[in-house]
Coordinates of C-alpha atoms in Angstrom, one line a residue:
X1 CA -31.9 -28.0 -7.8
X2 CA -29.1 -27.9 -10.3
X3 CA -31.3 -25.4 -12.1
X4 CA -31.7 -22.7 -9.5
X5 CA -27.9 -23.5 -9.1
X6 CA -27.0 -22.4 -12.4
X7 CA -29.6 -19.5 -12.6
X8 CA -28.0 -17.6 -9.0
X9 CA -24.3 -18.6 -9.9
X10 CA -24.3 -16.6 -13.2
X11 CA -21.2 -18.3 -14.6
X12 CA -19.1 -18.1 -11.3
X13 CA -18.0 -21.1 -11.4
X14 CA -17.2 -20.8 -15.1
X15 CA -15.5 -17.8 -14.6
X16 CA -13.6 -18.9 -11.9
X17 CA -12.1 -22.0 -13.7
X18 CA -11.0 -19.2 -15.9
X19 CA -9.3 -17.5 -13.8
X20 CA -7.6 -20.4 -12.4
X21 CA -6.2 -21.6 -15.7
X22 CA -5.2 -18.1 -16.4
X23 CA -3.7 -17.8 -13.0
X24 CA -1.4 -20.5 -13.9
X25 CA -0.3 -19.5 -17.1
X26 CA 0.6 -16.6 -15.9
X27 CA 2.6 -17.9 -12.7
X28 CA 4.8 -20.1 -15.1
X29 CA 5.6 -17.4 -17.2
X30 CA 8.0 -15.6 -14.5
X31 CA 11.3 -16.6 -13.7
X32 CA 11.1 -18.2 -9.8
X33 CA 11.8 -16.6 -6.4
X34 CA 15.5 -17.5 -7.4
X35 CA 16.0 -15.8 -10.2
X36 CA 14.7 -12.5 -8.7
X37 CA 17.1 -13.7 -5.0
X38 CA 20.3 -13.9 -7.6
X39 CA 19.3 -10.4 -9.4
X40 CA 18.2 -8.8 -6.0
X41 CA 21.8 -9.6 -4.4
X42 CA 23.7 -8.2 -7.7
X43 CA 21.5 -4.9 -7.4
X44 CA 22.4 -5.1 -3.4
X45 CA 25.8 -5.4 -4.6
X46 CA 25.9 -2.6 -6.4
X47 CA 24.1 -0.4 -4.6
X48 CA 26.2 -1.1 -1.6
X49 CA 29.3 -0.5 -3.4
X50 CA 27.9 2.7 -4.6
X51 CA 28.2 1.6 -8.3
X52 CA 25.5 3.1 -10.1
X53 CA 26.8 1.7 -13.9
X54 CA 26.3 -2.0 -12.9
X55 CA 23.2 -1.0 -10.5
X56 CA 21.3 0.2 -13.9
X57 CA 22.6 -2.5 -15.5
X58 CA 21.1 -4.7 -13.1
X59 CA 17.8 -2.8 -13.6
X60 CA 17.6 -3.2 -17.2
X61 CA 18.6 -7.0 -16.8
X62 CA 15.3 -7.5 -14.6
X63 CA 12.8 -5.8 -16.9
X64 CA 14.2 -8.0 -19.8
X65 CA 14.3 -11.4 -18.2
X66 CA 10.4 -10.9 -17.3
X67 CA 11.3 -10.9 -13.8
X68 CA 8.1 -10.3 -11.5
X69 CA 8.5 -7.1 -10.0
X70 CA 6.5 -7.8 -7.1
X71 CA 8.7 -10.9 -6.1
X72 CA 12.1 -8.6 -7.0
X73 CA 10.9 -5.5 -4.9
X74 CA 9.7 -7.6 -2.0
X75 CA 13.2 -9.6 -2.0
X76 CA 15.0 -6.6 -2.1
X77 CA 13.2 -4.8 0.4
X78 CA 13.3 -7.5 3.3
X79 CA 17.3 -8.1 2.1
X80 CA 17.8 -3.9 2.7
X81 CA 15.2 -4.1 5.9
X82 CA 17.2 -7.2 7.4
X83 CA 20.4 -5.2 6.7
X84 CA 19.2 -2.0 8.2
X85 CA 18.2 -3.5 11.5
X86 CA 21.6 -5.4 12.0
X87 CA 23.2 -1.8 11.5
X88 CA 20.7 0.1 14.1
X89 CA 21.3 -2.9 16.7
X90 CA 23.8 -6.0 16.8
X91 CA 22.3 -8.2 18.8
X92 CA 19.2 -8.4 15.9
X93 CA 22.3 -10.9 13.9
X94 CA 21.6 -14.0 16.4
X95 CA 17.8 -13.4 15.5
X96 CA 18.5 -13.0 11.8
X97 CA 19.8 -16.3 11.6
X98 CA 16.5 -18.1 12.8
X99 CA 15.2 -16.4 9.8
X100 CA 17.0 -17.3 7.0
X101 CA 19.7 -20.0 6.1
X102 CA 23.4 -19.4 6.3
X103 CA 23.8 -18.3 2.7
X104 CA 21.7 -15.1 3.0
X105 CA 23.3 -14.6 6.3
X106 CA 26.6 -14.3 4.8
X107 CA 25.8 -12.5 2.2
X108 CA 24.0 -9.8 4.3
X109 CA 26.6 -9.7 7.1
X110 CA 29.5 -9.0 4.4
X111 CA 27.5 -5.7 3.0
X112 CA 26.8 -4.9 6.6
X113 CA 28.9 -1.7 7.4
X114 CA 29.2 -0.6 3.7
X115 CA 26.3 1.8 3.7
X116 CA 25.6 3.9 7.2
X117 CA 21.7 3.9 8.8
X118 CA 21.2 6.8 7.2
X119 CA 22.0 5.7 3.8
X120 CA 19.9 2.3 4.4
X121 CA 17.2 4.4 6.1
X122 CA 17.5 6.2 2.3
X123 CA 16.9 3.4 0.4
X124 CA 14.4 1.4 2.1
X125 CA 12.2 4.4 1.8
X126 CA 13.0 4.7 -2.0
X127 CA 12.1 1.0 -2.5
X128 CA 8.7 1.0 -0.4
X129 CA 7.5 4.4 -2.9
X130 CA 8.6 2.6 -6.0
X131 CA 6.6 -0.6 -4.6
X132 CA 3.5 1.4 -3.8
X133 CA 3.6 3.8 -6.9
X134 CA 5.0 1.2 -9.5
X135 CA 1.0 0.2 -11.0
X136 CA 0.0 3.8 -12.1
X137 CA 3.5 4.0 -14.5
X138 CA 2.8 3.5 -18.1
X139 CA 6.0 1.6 -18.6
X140 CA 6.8 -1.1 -15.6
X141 CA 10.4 -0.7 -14.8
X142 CA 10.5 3.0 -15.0
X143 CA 9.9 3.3 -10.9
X144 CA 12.8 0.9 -10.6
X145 CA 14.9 2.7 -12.8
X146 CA 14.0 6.5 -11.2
X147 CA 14.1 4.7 -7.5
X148 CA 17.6 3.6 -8.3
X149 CA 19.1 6.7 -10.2
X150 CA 17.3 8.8 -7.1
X151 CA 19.3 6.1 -4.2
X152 CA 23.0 6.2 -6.1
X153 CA 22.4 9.9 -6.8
X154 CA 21.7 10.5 -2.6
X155 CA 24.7 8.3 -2.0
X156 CA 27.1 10.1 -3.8
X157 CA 26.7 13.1 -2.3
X158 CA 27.2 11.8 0.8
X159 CA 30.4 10.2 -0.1

């Protein structure tokens, strides 16, 4: 039986070991879900105080501390998404606090106000193209870098 086994497999389980191992290497290589939480709230920071100096800064900070991207988009995202929906209705604060610890509340509800719906309705849409276009760049934290010249460009005109 261990025959027949080995004839239909073809190496999957060979090659999935493989994969596992590589998996791993690669997961220990980035810098964890705080690292990209910490550079996600300076970029927030700077965004939201229209700085767009120390929100390049930020940008080039990411892409040379190996941060994942995927990790650092979707933190920023949800932290711009949460932020967007306390602005549209106020009553969505009580139900952002069963979603995330105090800290995080705090943070967000001290940027709240600082950028109008429009503005966040602005950048969430620039962050969820630069997550879905990101793959076909050549260089990996050029979508970053265009998504947030394009947002700090948008918001000061509006200033």
């Amino acid at each position: 039986r261990r025959g027949i086994v080995r004839v239909l497999d073809q190496g999957a389980v060979r090659d999935s070991r493989r994969l596992r191992g590589r998996h791993r290497r690669v997961c220990h290589r980035h810098p964890d879900q705080d690292h990209a939480r910490e550079a996600g709230e300076e970029l927030m920071d700077a965004i939201c105080a229209k700085d767009g100096v120390r929100a390049a800064s930020v940008v080039r900070a990411i892409s040379q501390a190996g941060t994942s991207y995927d990790i650092f988009l979707r933190q920023i995202i949800r932290n711009f998404r949460f932020l967007f929906l306390a602005t549209l209705d106020a009553s969505f604060e009580k139900d952002l606090q069963t979603l995330i610890d105090a800290k995080e509340h705090d943070f967000l509800m001290q940027r709240k106000g600082k950028l109008s719906s429009d503005e966040l309705r602005t950048v969430l849409a620039t962050l969820l193209y630069t997550a879905n276009v990101r793959y076909e760049s050549p260089y990996p934290s050029l979508p970053l870098e265009l998504a947030v010249s394009k947002i700090m460009s948008v918001l000061e005109k509006k200033q």
